[in-house]
């Protein structure tokens, strides 16, 4: 009787919410997730890429219900860049069943999707701590959709709880109100049993989720690294310089300003490894990656008895600026989609207890320096797999590891990858190492910024006062701010004399950087702010040019934040508190240098080094 009453109440609420949904506004609670049997949105494709794979991914029909959830309102203060763990449980289905699809999003209080150049989902990770130690899903502004292949789903129990770790980046000096949204395609237990759905478990792979070598810091709460311009090697396919981390040393210093293994201190590291425990052995049936701007690909391999074999590559596919429906754009913004693969594409890999899953992340290092990067892959393993051909054992089966894209994948216009015909059984097996995107260009990733007609605004020729200190306050750089130097002139600093940058906004929990602008993105740093402008320079491999400067994020924070000044007791030395508000370096050559704040890129500054 109680369940039936709930169904009546939820059904009435659903009708009201459906009517309200026709008007703009914030996402409302999802009463249809409380009990099964209440009318809900159907599980249908919502992008051309989803439509292409739908029949082979979700042949569940009316047995599947699309549930809409949100976390919010989240009040994001001016300039916020904190990583936050939602202190209470977040919305989830409240009856037992299987998640077969998960799509993330971010909306403003009026229901619109915000411009990424103003506020964006730096990253979000959903956790079900009662079942899994690591997150079961993660996303950034690339907003990859996870579709589990037909016959597989992640089980959710009535008493399970979901939590959310998120970093929402407000790049403006104005407060924002946003909601993290997530659409869940869900099949109730009874229907799942009749459909033959079996449970899968997530396996979290991260290049920086634990120390990569002896002496390396533990960044489990904020797993980031740097790739600075000029590091790495020439990629024979891209004909550009790239750096693969942690296999290669990719920067002069890490995201917190320290010299650490493979961030200024080269060591021998084959990758970031995670051992397969007995509860995670079985058949890998799906895999997809996450990168930040500048990212090229995540590379996953399997290691057994010290022998390594590649099993998957998740690529970042950048969209063209001239035609957003076409691939082939630059890799300098969030305007890209990640590729995924699964059993529906003929990709299945068997893994054993004691095997090691190894991950590396590759970033472009020709055009700019990329700070606070991530390289994450979420894999899904079926401990028991009754569906179709068993996955290949890349060590014991006669199998060709083909770097191509499966012939059944929908390939974006503008790209022409080598194709591959997968074959999971027989004497001549073939595993296709690449996959397909889950969506096209996103409208919120359209404001690229830059200079009008390829030319940036000219700086004044007027010399300013001699200074040794430059201060960031109130979202500007004071005497060095580009908006101020027209009247007072460009401030001058002495060659070979220490100069000091200060962040006075740290007192109100606002972080800033002093980062050299990349001139490869235009002349200097005076163009329009966007998701691809300004870009950072700095950190050249030679290490002998102090003018390749980046202060890292000056401010106070905890271990799960990117602020350089970490509170004592969180794994960082107490003296870093003294560094939280200042950065000092000594100019070693003359010239005019423009810089910006990586946290708030509308902040621009300039100074001249004189003898």
Coordinates of C-alpha atoms in Angstrom, one line a residue:
X1 CA 0.0 0.0 0.0
X2 CA 2.8 2.4 0.9
X3 CA 4.7 1.7 -2.4
X4 CA 1.5 2.2 -4.3
X5 CA 0.9 5.6 -2.6
X6 CA 4.4 6.6 -3.4
X7 CA 3.8 5.8 -7.0
X8 CA 0.6 7.9 -7.1
X9 CA 2.4 10.9 -5.5
X10 CA 5.5 10.5 -7.7
X11 CA 3.3 10.2 -10.8
X12 CA 1.5 13.5 -9.9
X13 CA 4.8 15.2 -9.3
X14 CA 6.2 14.0 -12.5
X15 CA 3.2 15.5 -14.5
X16 CA 3.8 18.8 -12.7
X17 CA 7.5 18.8 -13.3
X18 CA 7.0 17.8 -17.0
X19 CA 4.8 20.9 -17.4
X20 CA 7.3 23.1 -15.5
X21 CA 10.1 21.7 -17.7
X22 CA 8.7 23.5 -20.7
X23 CA 9.8 26.8 -19.1
X24 CA 13.3 27.9 -18.5
X25 CA 14.5 27.4 -14.9
X26 CA 16.7 25.3 -12.7
X27 CA 16.6 21.5 -12.8
X28 CA 14.1 20.2 -10.3
X29 CA 14.2 17.1 -8.1
X30 CA 13.4 13.8 -9.9
X31 CA 10.5 12.1 -8.1
X32 CA 10.4 9.4 -10.7
X33 CA 13.7 7.9 -9.4
X34 CA 12.0 6.9 -6.1
X35 CA 10.0 3.9 -7.2
X36 CA 9.8 1.8 -10.4
X37 CA 6.7 1.7 -12.5
X38 CA 6.0 5.5 -12.7
X39 CA 5.9 7.0 -16.1
X40 CA 9.4 8.4 -17.0
X41 CA 11.3 9.7 -20.0
X42 CA 12.2 6.9 -22.5
X43 CA 15.8 5.9 -23.1
X44 CA 16.4 7.4 -26.5
X45 CA 19.5 8.7 -28.4
X46 CA 20.1 12.4 -28.1
X47 CA 23.0 12.9 -30.5
X48 CA 23.8 11.6 -34.0
X49 CA 26.6 9.6 -32.5
X50 CA 24.3 8.1 -29.9
X51 CA 21.7 7.2 -32.6
X52 CA 24.4 5.4 -34.6
X53 CA 25.1 2.9 -31.8
X54 CA 21.7 2.8 -30.0
X55 CA 20.4 -0.5 -31.1
X56 CA 23.5 -2.3 -30.2
X57 CA 23.9 -0.4 -26.9
X58 CA 20.5 -0.2 -25.3
X59 CA 17.9 -2.6 -26.8
X60 CA 15.8 -2.4 -23.6
X61 CA 12.8 -0.4 -24.9
X62 CA 10.2 0.3 -22.2
X63 CA 12.2 -1.6 -19.6
X64 CA 14.6 1.3 -19.5
X65 CA 13.8 4.7 -17.8
X66 CA 15.8 7.9 -18.2
X67 CA 16.1 9.6 -14.8
X68 CA 17.2 13.2 -14.5
X69 CA 19.2 14.2 -11.4
X70 CA 21.0 17.3 -10.2
X71 CA 23.2 18.7 -7.4
X72 CA 22.5 22.2 -6.5
X73 CA 22.0 25.1 -6.3
X74 CA 25.8 25.4 -5.9
X75 CA 26.8 29.0 -5.1
X76 CA 30.2 29.5 -6.8
X77 CA 31.9 32.5 -5.4
X78 CA 33.9 35.0 -7.6
X79 CA 37.0 33.4 -9.0
X80 CA 36.3 30.0 -7.3
X81 CA 38.6 27.1 -8.2
X82 CA 38.2 24.9 -5.1
X83 CA 37.8 21.2 -5.2
X84 CA 34.7 20.3 -3.1
X85 CA 33.3 17.0 -1.8
X86 CA 29.6 17.2 -1.5
X87 CA 29.1 16.8 2.2
X88 CA 25.9 14.9 2.0
X89 CA 24.6 12.2 -0.3
X90 CA 23.4 13.3 -3.8
X91 CA 20.4 12.1 -5.8
X92 CA 20.4 8.6 -7.1
X93 CA 17.8 5.9 -8.0
X94 CA 16.2 4.7 -4.8
X95 CA 15.1 1.3 -5.9
X96 CA 17.5 -1.5 -7.0
X97 CA 18.5 -1.7 -10.6
X98 CA 21.3 -1.2 -13.1
X99 CA 22.8 2.0 -14.6
X100 CA 23.3 1.4 -18.3
X101 CA 24.1 5.0 -19.4
X102 CA 25.3 8.1 -17.7
X103 CA 25.5 11.6 -19.2
X104 CA 26.9 14.6 -17.2
X105 CA 26.1 18.3 -17.5
X106 CA 26.3 21.7 -16.0
X107 CA 23.6 24.4 -16.1
X108 CA 23.0 27.8 -14.7
X109 CA 20.2 28.8 -12.4
X110 CA 18.0 29.7 -15.4
X111 CA 18.5 26.3 -16.9
X112 CA 20.9 27.5 -19.7
X113 CA 24.3 25.9 -20.2
X114 CA 27.0 28.4 -19.3
X115 CA 29.8 29.6 -21.6
X116 CA 32.9 27.5 -20.7
X117 CA 35.0 30.7 -20.9
X118 CA 33.0 32.0 -17.9
X119 CA 32.3 29.0 -15.7
X120 CA 33.0 25.4 -16.4
X121 CA 33.1 21.9 -14.9
X122 CA 36.9 21.5 -14.4
X123 CA 36.1 18.0 -13.2
X124 CA 33.5 15.9 -11.3
X125 CA 33.7 12.4 -10.0
X126 CA 30.7 10.4 -8.7
X127 CA 31.3 7.9 -5.9
X128 CA 29.4 5.0 -4.5
X129 CA 31.6 4.4 -1.4
X130 CA 29.6 1.5 -0.1
X131 CA 30.5 -0.5 -3.2
X132 CA 33.6 0.9 -4.8
X133 CA 36.8 2.5 -3.4
X134 CA 37.3 4.8 -6.4
X135 CA 34.8 6.9 -8.4
X136 CA 32.5 5.0 -10.8
X137 CA 32.3 7.9 -13.2
X138 CA 34.2 11.2 -13.9
X139 CA 33.8 14.0 -16.3
X140 CA 35.1 17.4 -17.3
X141 CA 33.9 20.0 -19.8
X142 CA 34.3 17.4 -22.6
X143 CA 31.2 15.7 -21.0
X144 CA 31.8 12.2 -22.3
X145 CA 28.7 10.0 -22.2
X146 CA 29.2 6.5 -20.8
X147 CA 27.1 3.9 -22.6
X148 CA 27.5 0.3 -21.3
X149 CA 27.1 -2.3 -24.0
X150 CA 23.9 -4.4 -24.1
X151 CA 23.8 -7.0 -21.4
X152 CA 25.8 -5.1 -18.8
X153 CA 25.1 -2.5 -16.1
X154 CA 26.4 -1.1 -12.9
X155 CA 24.2 -2.3 -10.0
X156 CA 22.8 0.2 -7.5
X157 CA 21.2 -1.0 -4.3
X158 CA 18.4 0.7 -2.3
X159 CA 20.8 1.5 0.5
X160 CA 23.7 2.5 -1.6
X161 CA 24.7 6.2 -1.4
X162 CA 26.2 8.5 -4.1
X163 CA 28.6 11.3 -3.4
X164 CA 30.1 13.9 -5.7
X165 CA 33.6 15.4 -5.7
X166 CA 33.7 18.4 -8.0
X167 CA 35.7 21.4 -9.0
X168 CA 33.6 24.1 -10.7
X169 CA 35.8 26.9 -12.0
X170 CA 34.3 30.4 -12.0
X171 CA 36.7 32.5 -14.2
X172 CA 34.8 35.8 -13.5
X173 CA 34.7 38.2 -10.6
X174 CA 30.9 37.7 -10.3
X175 CA 29.2 35.0 -8.2
X176 CA 27.4 32.3 -10.1
X177 CA 24.7 29.8 -9.2
X178 CA 25.0 26.4 -11.1
X179 CA 23.7 22.8 -10.9
X180 CA 25.7 19.7 -11.8
X181 CA 23.3 17.5 -13.7
X182 CA 23.4 13.8 -14.7
X183 CA 20.9 11.8 -16.7
X184 CA 20.9 8.1 -15.8
X185 CA 19.4 5.4 -18.0
X186 CA 18.2 2.8 -15.5
X187 CA 16.7 -0.8 -15.6
X188 CA 15.0 -2.2 -12.5
X189 CA 16.3 -5.4 -11.0
X190 CA 13.3 -7.5 -12.1
X191 CA 13.5 -6.3 -15.7
X192 CA 17.3 -6.6 -15.7
X193 CA 17.1 -10.3 -14.8
X194 CA 14.7 -11.0 -17.6
X195 CA 16.9 -9.1 -20.0
X196 CA 20.0 -10.9 -19.0
X197 CA 21.9 -7.9 -17.7
X198 CA 24.9 -8.8 -15.6
X199 CA 26.8 -6.5 -13.2
X200 CA 30.0 -4.7 -14.1
X201 CA 32.4 -2.9 -11.8
X202 CA 34.4 0.3 -12.4
X203 CA 38.2 0.3 -12.5
X204 CA 39.7 3.7 -11.9
X205 CA 42.9 4.4 -13.8
X206 CA 44.7 7.7 -13.1
X207 CA 48.3 8.8 -14.0
X208 CA 48.6 10.6 -10.7
X209 CA 46.2 8.9 -8.3
X210 CA 49.2 7.6 -6.2
X211 CA 53.0 8.4 -6.1
X212 CA 54.5 7.3 -9.4
X213 CA 58.0 6.7 -8.0
X214 CA 59.8 6.7 -4.7
X215 CA 60.0 10.3 -3.5
X216 CA 57.0 11.4 -5.6
X217 CA 54.3 13.3 -3.7
X218 CA 50.9 11.7 -3.0
X219 CA 48.3 13.6 -5.0
X220 CA 45.4 11.2 -4.6
X221 CA 42.9 14.1 -3.8
X222 CA 44.0 16.3 -6.6
X223 CA 45.8 14.2 -9.2
X224 CA 47.4 16.7 -11.6
X225 CA 50.7 17.2 -13.4
X226 CA 52.2 19.8 -15.8
X227 CA 53.2 19.5 -19.5
X228 CA 55.4 22.5 -20.4
X229 CA 56.2 23.7 -23.8
X230 CA 59.2 22.1 -25.5
X231 CA 59.3 18.9 -23.5
X232 CA 58.8 15.4 -24.9
X233 CA 59.3 14.0 -28.4
X234 CA 58.1 14.5 -32.0
X235 CA 54.9 12.4 -32.6
X236 CA 55.3 10.7 -36.0
X237 CA 51.6 10.7 -36.7
X238 CA 50.8 14.3 -35.5
X239 CA 54.1 15.8 -36.7
X240 CA 54.1 17.8 -33.5
X241 CA 55.9 17.7 -30.2
X242 CA 54.1 15.8 -27.5
X243 CA 55.0 14.6 -24.0
X244 CA 53.7 11.4 -22.5
X245 CA 53.4 11.4 -18.7
X246 CA 54.5 9.8 -16.5
X247 CA 56.7 7.9 -19.0
X248 CA 58.5 11.1 -19.8
X249 CA 59.7 14.1 -17.8
X250 CA 57.2 16.7 -19.0
X251 CA 58.0 19.9 -17.0
X252 CA 60.5 21.8 -14.9
X253 CA 58.2 21.8 -11.9
X254 CA 54.9 20.3 -10.8
X255 CA 51.5 21.9 -10.4
X256 CA 52.4 23.1 -6.9
X257 CA 55.8 24.6 -7.9
X258 CA 58.0 21.8 -6.6
X259 CA 60.6 19.7 -8.5
X260 CA 59.3 16.1 -8.3
X261 CA 59.8 12.9 -10.2
X262 CA 59.1 13.5 -13.9
X263 CA 58.3 17.1 -13.1
X264 CA 61.8 18.5 -13.2
X265 CA 63.5 15.3 -11.9
X266 CA 63.7 12.6 -14.6
X267 CA 63.4 9.0 -13.4
X268 CA 62.6 5.7 -15.1
X269 CA 58.8 5.3 -14.9
X270 CA 57.0 3.1 -17.4
X271 CA 53.6 4.5 -16.4
X272 CA 51.1 4.6 -13.6
X273 CA 50.1 1.1 -12.5
X274 CA 47.2 -0.5 -10.8
X275 CA 47.2 -4.2 -9.9
X276 CA 44.1 -6.2 -10.7
X277 CA 42.8 -7.6 -7.5
X278 CA 40.7 -10.9 -7.4
X279 CA 37.4 -9.0 -7.1
X280 CA 38.2 -7.0 -10.3
X281 CA 39.3 -10.0 -12.5
X282 CA 37.1 -10.9 -15.4
X283 CA 36.4 -9.4 -18.8
X284 CA 36.8 -5.7 -19.6
X285 CA 33.8 -4.7 -21.6
X286 CA 34.1 -0.9 -21.8
X287 CA 36.7 1.9 -21.4
X288 CA 36.8 5.6 -21.9
X289 CA 39.2 8.5 -21.0
X290 CA 39.4 12.0 -19.7
X291 CA 41.9 14.7 -20.6
X292 CA 42.3 18.5 -20.3
X293 CA 43.0 21.1 -23.0
X294 CA 46.2 20.2 -24.8
X295 CA 45.4 16.5 -24.4
X296 CA 46.0 14.1 -27.2
X297 CA 45.3 10.6 -25.8
X298 CA 45.2 8.2 -22.9
X299 CA 47.1 5.0 -23.5
X300 CA 46.3 1.9 -21.5
X301 CA 48.3 -1.3 -21.5
X302 CA 48.2 -4.7 -19.7
X303 CA 51.3 -6.0 -17.9
X304 CA 51.8 -9.6 -17.0
X305 CA 55.1 -11.1 -15.7
X306 CA 56.8 -7.9 -16.8
X307 CA 55.6 -8.1 -20.3
X308 CA 53.5 -5.1 -21.5
X309 CA 50.9 -5.2 -24.3
X310 CA 48.7 -2.2 -25.4
X311 CA 44.9 -2.8 -25.0
X312 CA 43.3 0.6 -25.6
X313 CA 43.8 4.2 -26.7
X314 CA 41.2 6.9 -25.8
X315 CA 41.8 9.9 -28.0
X316 CA 40.8 13.6 -27.8
X317 CA 39.0 14.6 -31.1
X318 CA 39.2 18.4 -31.4
X319 CA 36.4 20.0 -33.5
X320 CA 37.1 22.4 -36.4
X321 CA 36.6 26.1 -35.7
X322 CA 35.4 26.7 -39.3
X323 CA 32.9 23.8 -39.2
X324 CA 32.0 22.5 -35.8
X325 CA 30.6 19.3 -37.3
X326 CA 34.0 18.4 -38.6
X327 CA 37.0 17.2 -36.7
X328 CA 40.5 18.6 -37.1
X329 CA 40.7 21.8 -34.9
X330 CA 43.5 22.8 -32.6
X331 CA 44.0 21.1 -29.3
X332 CA 44.1 24.3 -27.2
X333 CA 40.7 24.3 -25.6
X334 CA 37.8 22.2 -24.2
X335 CA 36.3 21.9 -27.6
X336 CA 36.8 18.2 -28.1
X337 CA 35.2 14.8 -27.5
X338 CA 36.9 11.7 -26.1
X339 CA 36.6 8.3 -27.7
X340 CA 35.4 5.3 -25.9
X341 CA 35.1 1.6 -26.8
X342 CA 33.1 -1.4 -25.6
X343 CA 31.9 -4.9 -26.4
X344 CA 29.4 -3.4 -28.9
X345 CA 32.4 -2.4 -31.0
X346 CA 34.0 -5.8 -30.7
X347 CA 36.3 -4.8 -27.8
X348 CA 36.7 -7.2 -24.9
X349 CA 39.8 -8.0 -22.9
X350 CA 40.2 -10.7 -20.2
X351 CA 42.3 -9.7 -17.1
X352 CA 43.6 -11.9 -14.3
X353 CA 44.4 -11.3 -10.6
X354 CA 47.9 -10.0 -10.4
X355 CA 47.8 -8.4 -13.9
X356 CA 48.7 -4.7 -13.9
X357 CA 46.7 -2.0 -15.8
X358 CA 49.1 0.7 -16.9
X359 CA 48.1 4.2 -18.0
X360 CA 50.0 7.1 -19.6
X361 CA 48.6 10.4 -20.9
X362 CA 49.9 12.3 -23.9
X363 CA 49.7 16.1 -24.3
X364 CA 50.7 18.4 -27.1
X365 CA 53.8 20.5 -26.1
X366 CA 54.4 22.6 -29.2
X367 CA 52.1 25.5 -29.0
X368 CA 51.7 26.1 -25.2
X369 CA 52.4 24.9 -21.7
X370 CA 49.5 23.0 -20.0
X371 CA 49.2 23.2 -16.2
X372 CA 47.2 21.0 -13.8
X373 CA 46.5 18.3 -16.4
X374 CA 44.7 15.0 -15.8
X375 CA 44.9 11.6 -17.5
X376 CA 42.1 9.4 -16.3
X377 CA 40.4 6.3 -17.7
X378 CA 37.4 4.5 -16.3
X379 CA 37.2 0.8 -17.3
X380 CA 34.3 -1.6 -16.7
X381 CA 34.9 -5.2 -15.9
X382 CA 32.4 -8.0 -15.9
X383 CA 33.5 -10.6 -13.3
X384 CA 31.2 -13.1 -15.0
X385 CA 30.5 -12.6 -18.7
X386 CA 27.9 -14.9 -20.4
X387 CA 27.5 -12.7 -23.5
X388 CA 29.0 -13.5 -26.9
X389 CA 32.6 -14.3 -27.5
X390 CA 34.9 -14.2 -24.5
X391 CA 37.3 -11.3 -24.4
X392 CA 40.8 -11.9 -25.8
X393 CA 43.7 -12.7 -23.6
X394 CA 46.4 -10.6 -25.2
X395 CA 49.1 -12.8 -23.7
X396 CA 47.8 -16.3 -24.4
X397 CA 45.5 -15.9 -27.4
X398 CA 46.7 -15.6 -31.1
X399 CA 45.6 -11.9 -31.4
X400 CA 46.7 -9.0 -33.5
X401 CA 46.7 -5.7 -31.6
X402 CA 45.5 -3.3 -34.3
X403 CA 45.8 0.5 -33.6
X404 CA 42.9 1.3 -35.9
X405 CA 39.3 2.3 -35.4
X406 CA 36.6 -0.4 -35.7
X407 CA 34.8 -0.4 -39.0
X408 CA 31.4 -0.1 -37.3
X409 CA 32.4 3.1 -35.5
X410 CA 30.9 6.4 -36.7
X411 CA 33.9 8.5 -37.7
X412 CA 33.6 12.3 -37.6
X413 CA 33.9 14.1 -40.9
X414 CA 37.3 15.6 -41.4
X415 CA 39.1 12.6 -39.9
X416 CA 40.3 9.5 -41.8
X417 CA 41.8 7.1 -39.3
X418 CA 43.0 3.6 -40.2
X419 CA 40.2 1.1 -39.8
X420 CA 40.1 -2.2 -38.1
X421 CA 37.9 -5.3 -38.4
X422 CA 37.6 -6.7 -34.8
X423 CA 37.5 -10.4 -34.2
X424 CA 37.2 -11.8 -30.7
X425 CA 37.1 -15.5 -31.5
X426 CA 38.8 -18.0 -33.8
X427 CA 42.4 -18.7 -34.8
X428 CA 43.1 -15.1 -36.1
X429 CA 41.7 -12.7 -33.5
X430 CA 42.1 -9.0 -33.8
X431 CA 41.6 -6.3 -31.1
X432 CA 41.0 -2.8 -32.3
X433 CA 42.7 -0.4 -29.9
X434 CA 40.7 2.8 -30.7
X435 CA 37.0 3.7 -30.4
X436 CA 34.5 6.4 -31.2
X437 CA 33.2 9.7 -29.8
X438 CA 29.9 9.9 -27.9
X439 CA 28.9 13.4 -29.0
X440 CA 29.9 16.2 -31.4
X441 CA 30.8 19.9 -30.8
X442 CA 29.1 21.4 -27.7
X443 CA 27.6 24.9 -28.2
X444 CA 29.1 26.1 -24.8
X445 CA 32.6 25.5 -26.3
X446 CA 32.3 28.1 -29.0
X447 CA 33.9 31.2 -27.4
X448 CA 37.5 30.8 -28.3
X449 CA 38.7 34.4 -27.9
X450 CA 41.8 35.8 -29.5
X451 CA 42.7 38.8 -31.6
X452 CA 40.5 40.5 -34.3
X453 CA 41.7 39.8 -37.8
X454 CA 44.8 38.1 -36.4
X455 CA 46.1 41.2 -34.7
X456 CA 46.2 42.1 -31.1
X457 CA 46.0 45.5 -29.6
X458 CA 49.2 47.5 -29.3
X459 CA 50.8 48.3 -26.0
X460 CA 51.7 51.9 -25.1
X461 CA 55.2 53.1 -25.7
X462 CA 55.2 55.2 -22.5
X463 CA 57.7 53.9 -19.9
X464 CA 56.3 53.6 -16.4
X465 CA 57.8 53.8 -12.9
X466 CA 60.6 51.5 -11.7
X467 CA 59.2 48.8 -9.4
X468 CA 60.3 45.6 -7.7
X469 CA 56.8 44.5 -6.6
X470 CA 53.7 43.8 -8.6
X471 CA 50.4 43.1 -6.8
X472 CA 47.2 41.3 -7.8
X473 CA 44.2 42.7 -6.0
X474 CA 40.5 42.8 -6.9
X475 CA 41.0 40.8 -10.1
X476 CA 43.6 43.1 -11.6
X477 CA 47.3 43.5 -11.6
X478 CA 47.5 47.1 -10.3
X479 CA 50.2 49.2 -11.9
X480 CA 51.0 46.4 -14.3
X481 CA 47.4 45.7 -15.4
X482 CA 47.0 46.2 -19.2
X483 CA 44.0 48.4 -18.6
X484 CA 46.1 50.7 -16.5
X485 CA 49.4 51.1 -18.4
X486 CA 47.9 53.4 -21.0
X487 CA 47.8 56.2 -18.4
X488 CA 50.8 55.4 -16.2
X489 CA 53.0 53.6 -18.6
X490 CA 54.5 50.1 -18.5
X491 CA 56.2 49.5 -15.2
X492 CA 59.9 48.8 -15.4
X493 CA 62.0 46.3 -13.4
X494 CA 65.7 46.0 -13.3
X495 CA 67.7 43.2 -15.0
X496 CA 69.3 40.8 -12.6
X497 CA 67.4 42.2 -9.6
X498 CA 64.7 40.1 -7.8
X499 CA 61.1 41.0 -8.5
X500 CA 58.2 40.0 -6.4
X501 CA 54.6 39.1 -7.4
X502 CA 52.0 39.3 -4.6
X503 CA 48.4 38.0 -4.4
X504 CA 46.5 40.2 -1.9
X505 CA 43.3 38.4 -2.8
X506 CA 44.5 35.3 -1.1
X507 CA 43.1 36.7 2.1
X508 CA 39.6 36.2 0.7
X509 CA 40.3 32.7 -0.7
X510 CA 40.9 33.8 -4.3
X511 CA 43.9 32.4 -6.1
X512 CA 45.8 34.0 -8.9
X513 CA 48.8 33.1 -11.1
X514 CA 51.5 35.2 -12.8
X515 CA 52.0 33.3 -16.0
X516 CA 53.9 34.2 -19.1
X517 CA 51.6 34.6 -22.1
X518 CA 52.3 32.4 -25.2
X519 CA 53.1 34.5 -28.2
X520 CA 52.3 31.6 -30.5
X521 CA 48.6 32.3 -29.8
X522 CA 48.9 35.8 -31.3
X523 CA 51.0 38.8 -30.5
X524 CA 51.2 39.0 -26.8
X525 CA 48.2 38.8 -24.5
X526 CA 45.9 41.6 -25.5
X527 CA 43.2 39.7 -27.3
X528 CA 39.7 38.7 -26.3
X529 CA 39.4 36.2 -23.5
X530 CA 38.1 32.8 -24.5
X531 CA 38.5 29.1 -24.0
X532 CA 41.6 29.1 -26.2
X533 CA 43.1 32.5 -25.4
X534 CA 45.3 33.5 -23.6
X535 CA 47.5 30.4 -23.5
X536 CA 50.5 29.9 -21.3
X537 CA 54.2 29.7 -22.3
X538 CA 56.9 29.1 -19.8
X539 CA 59.0 26.2 -18.5
X540 CA 61.3 25.5 -21.4
X541 CA 63.3 22.2 -21.0
X542 CA 66.7 24.0 -20.9
X543 CA 65.8 25.6 -17.6
X544 CA 68.2 28.5 -18.1
X545 CA 65.6 31.3 -18.9
X546 CA 64.0 32.8 -15.9
X547 CA 61.6 34.7 -18.2
X548 CA 59.7 31.4 -18.8
X549 CA 57.9 32.1 -15.6
X550 CA 54.8 30.7 -13.9
X551 CA 54.0 31.4 -10.3
X552 CA 51.6 28.4 -9.9
X553 CA 48.3 29.2 -8.0
X554 CA 49.1 31.6 -5.2
X555 CA 46.6 31.1 -2.3
X556 CA 45.7 29.0 0.6
X557 CA 44.2 25.5 0.3
X558 CA 43.9 21.9 1.4
X559 CA 45.4 18.9 -0.2
X560 CA 42.5 18.4 -2.6
X561 CA 43.0 21.9 -4.0
X562 CA 45.4 23.4 -6.5
X563 CA 46.6 26.3 -4.3
X564 CA 50.3 26.4 -3.7
X565 CA 50.0 27.3 0.0
X566 CA 48.8 24.0 1.6
X567 CA 47.6 23.9 5.2
X568 CA 50.2 22.0 7.3
X569 CA 49.5 18.4 8.1
X570 CA 48.2 17.7 4.6
X571 CA 51.5 16.4 3.2
X572 CA 53.2 19.7 2.5
X573 CA 55.9 21.5 4.5
X574 CA 54.7 24.3 6.8
X575 CA 56.9 26.9 5.0
X576 CA 54.7 26.7 2.0
X577 CA 52.3 29.0 3.8
X578 CA 54.9 31.7 3.3
X579 CA 54.8 31.1 -0.4
X580 CA 51.0 31.2 -0.6
X581 CA 50.8 34.9 -1.4
X582 CA 54.1 35.6 -3.2
X583 CA 56.3 34.5 -6.0
X584 CA 59.9 35.8 -6.6
X585 CA 62.1 35.5 -9.6
X586 CA 65.1 37.3 -11.1
X587 CA 64.8 38.6 -14.7
X588 CA 67.7 37.5 -16.8
X589 CA 67.1 39.4 -20.1
X590 CA 65.7 42.6 -21.2
X591 CA 62.4 43.1 -23.1
X592 CA 58.7 43.6 -22.6
X593 CA 56.8 40.6 -21.1
X594 CA 53.1 40.1 -20.9
X595 CA 51.5 37.7 -18.4
X596 CA 48.0 36.6 -17.3
X597 CA 46.2 34.7 -14.6
X598 CA 45.5 31.1 -15.5
X599 CA 42.6 31.0 -13.0
X600 CA 41.0 34.2 -14.3
X601 CA 42.3 34.7 -17.9
X602 CA 40.7 38.1 -18.3
X603 CA 43.4 39.4 -15.9
X604 CA 46.4 40.6 -18.0
X605 CA 49.6 42.4 -17.1
X606 CA 52.8 43.7 -18.6
X607 CA 56.2 44.8 -17.4
X608 CA 59.5 45.8 -19.1
X609 CA 62.9 44.6 -18.0
X610 CA 65.5 47.3 -18.3
X611 CA 69.3 47.4 -17.6

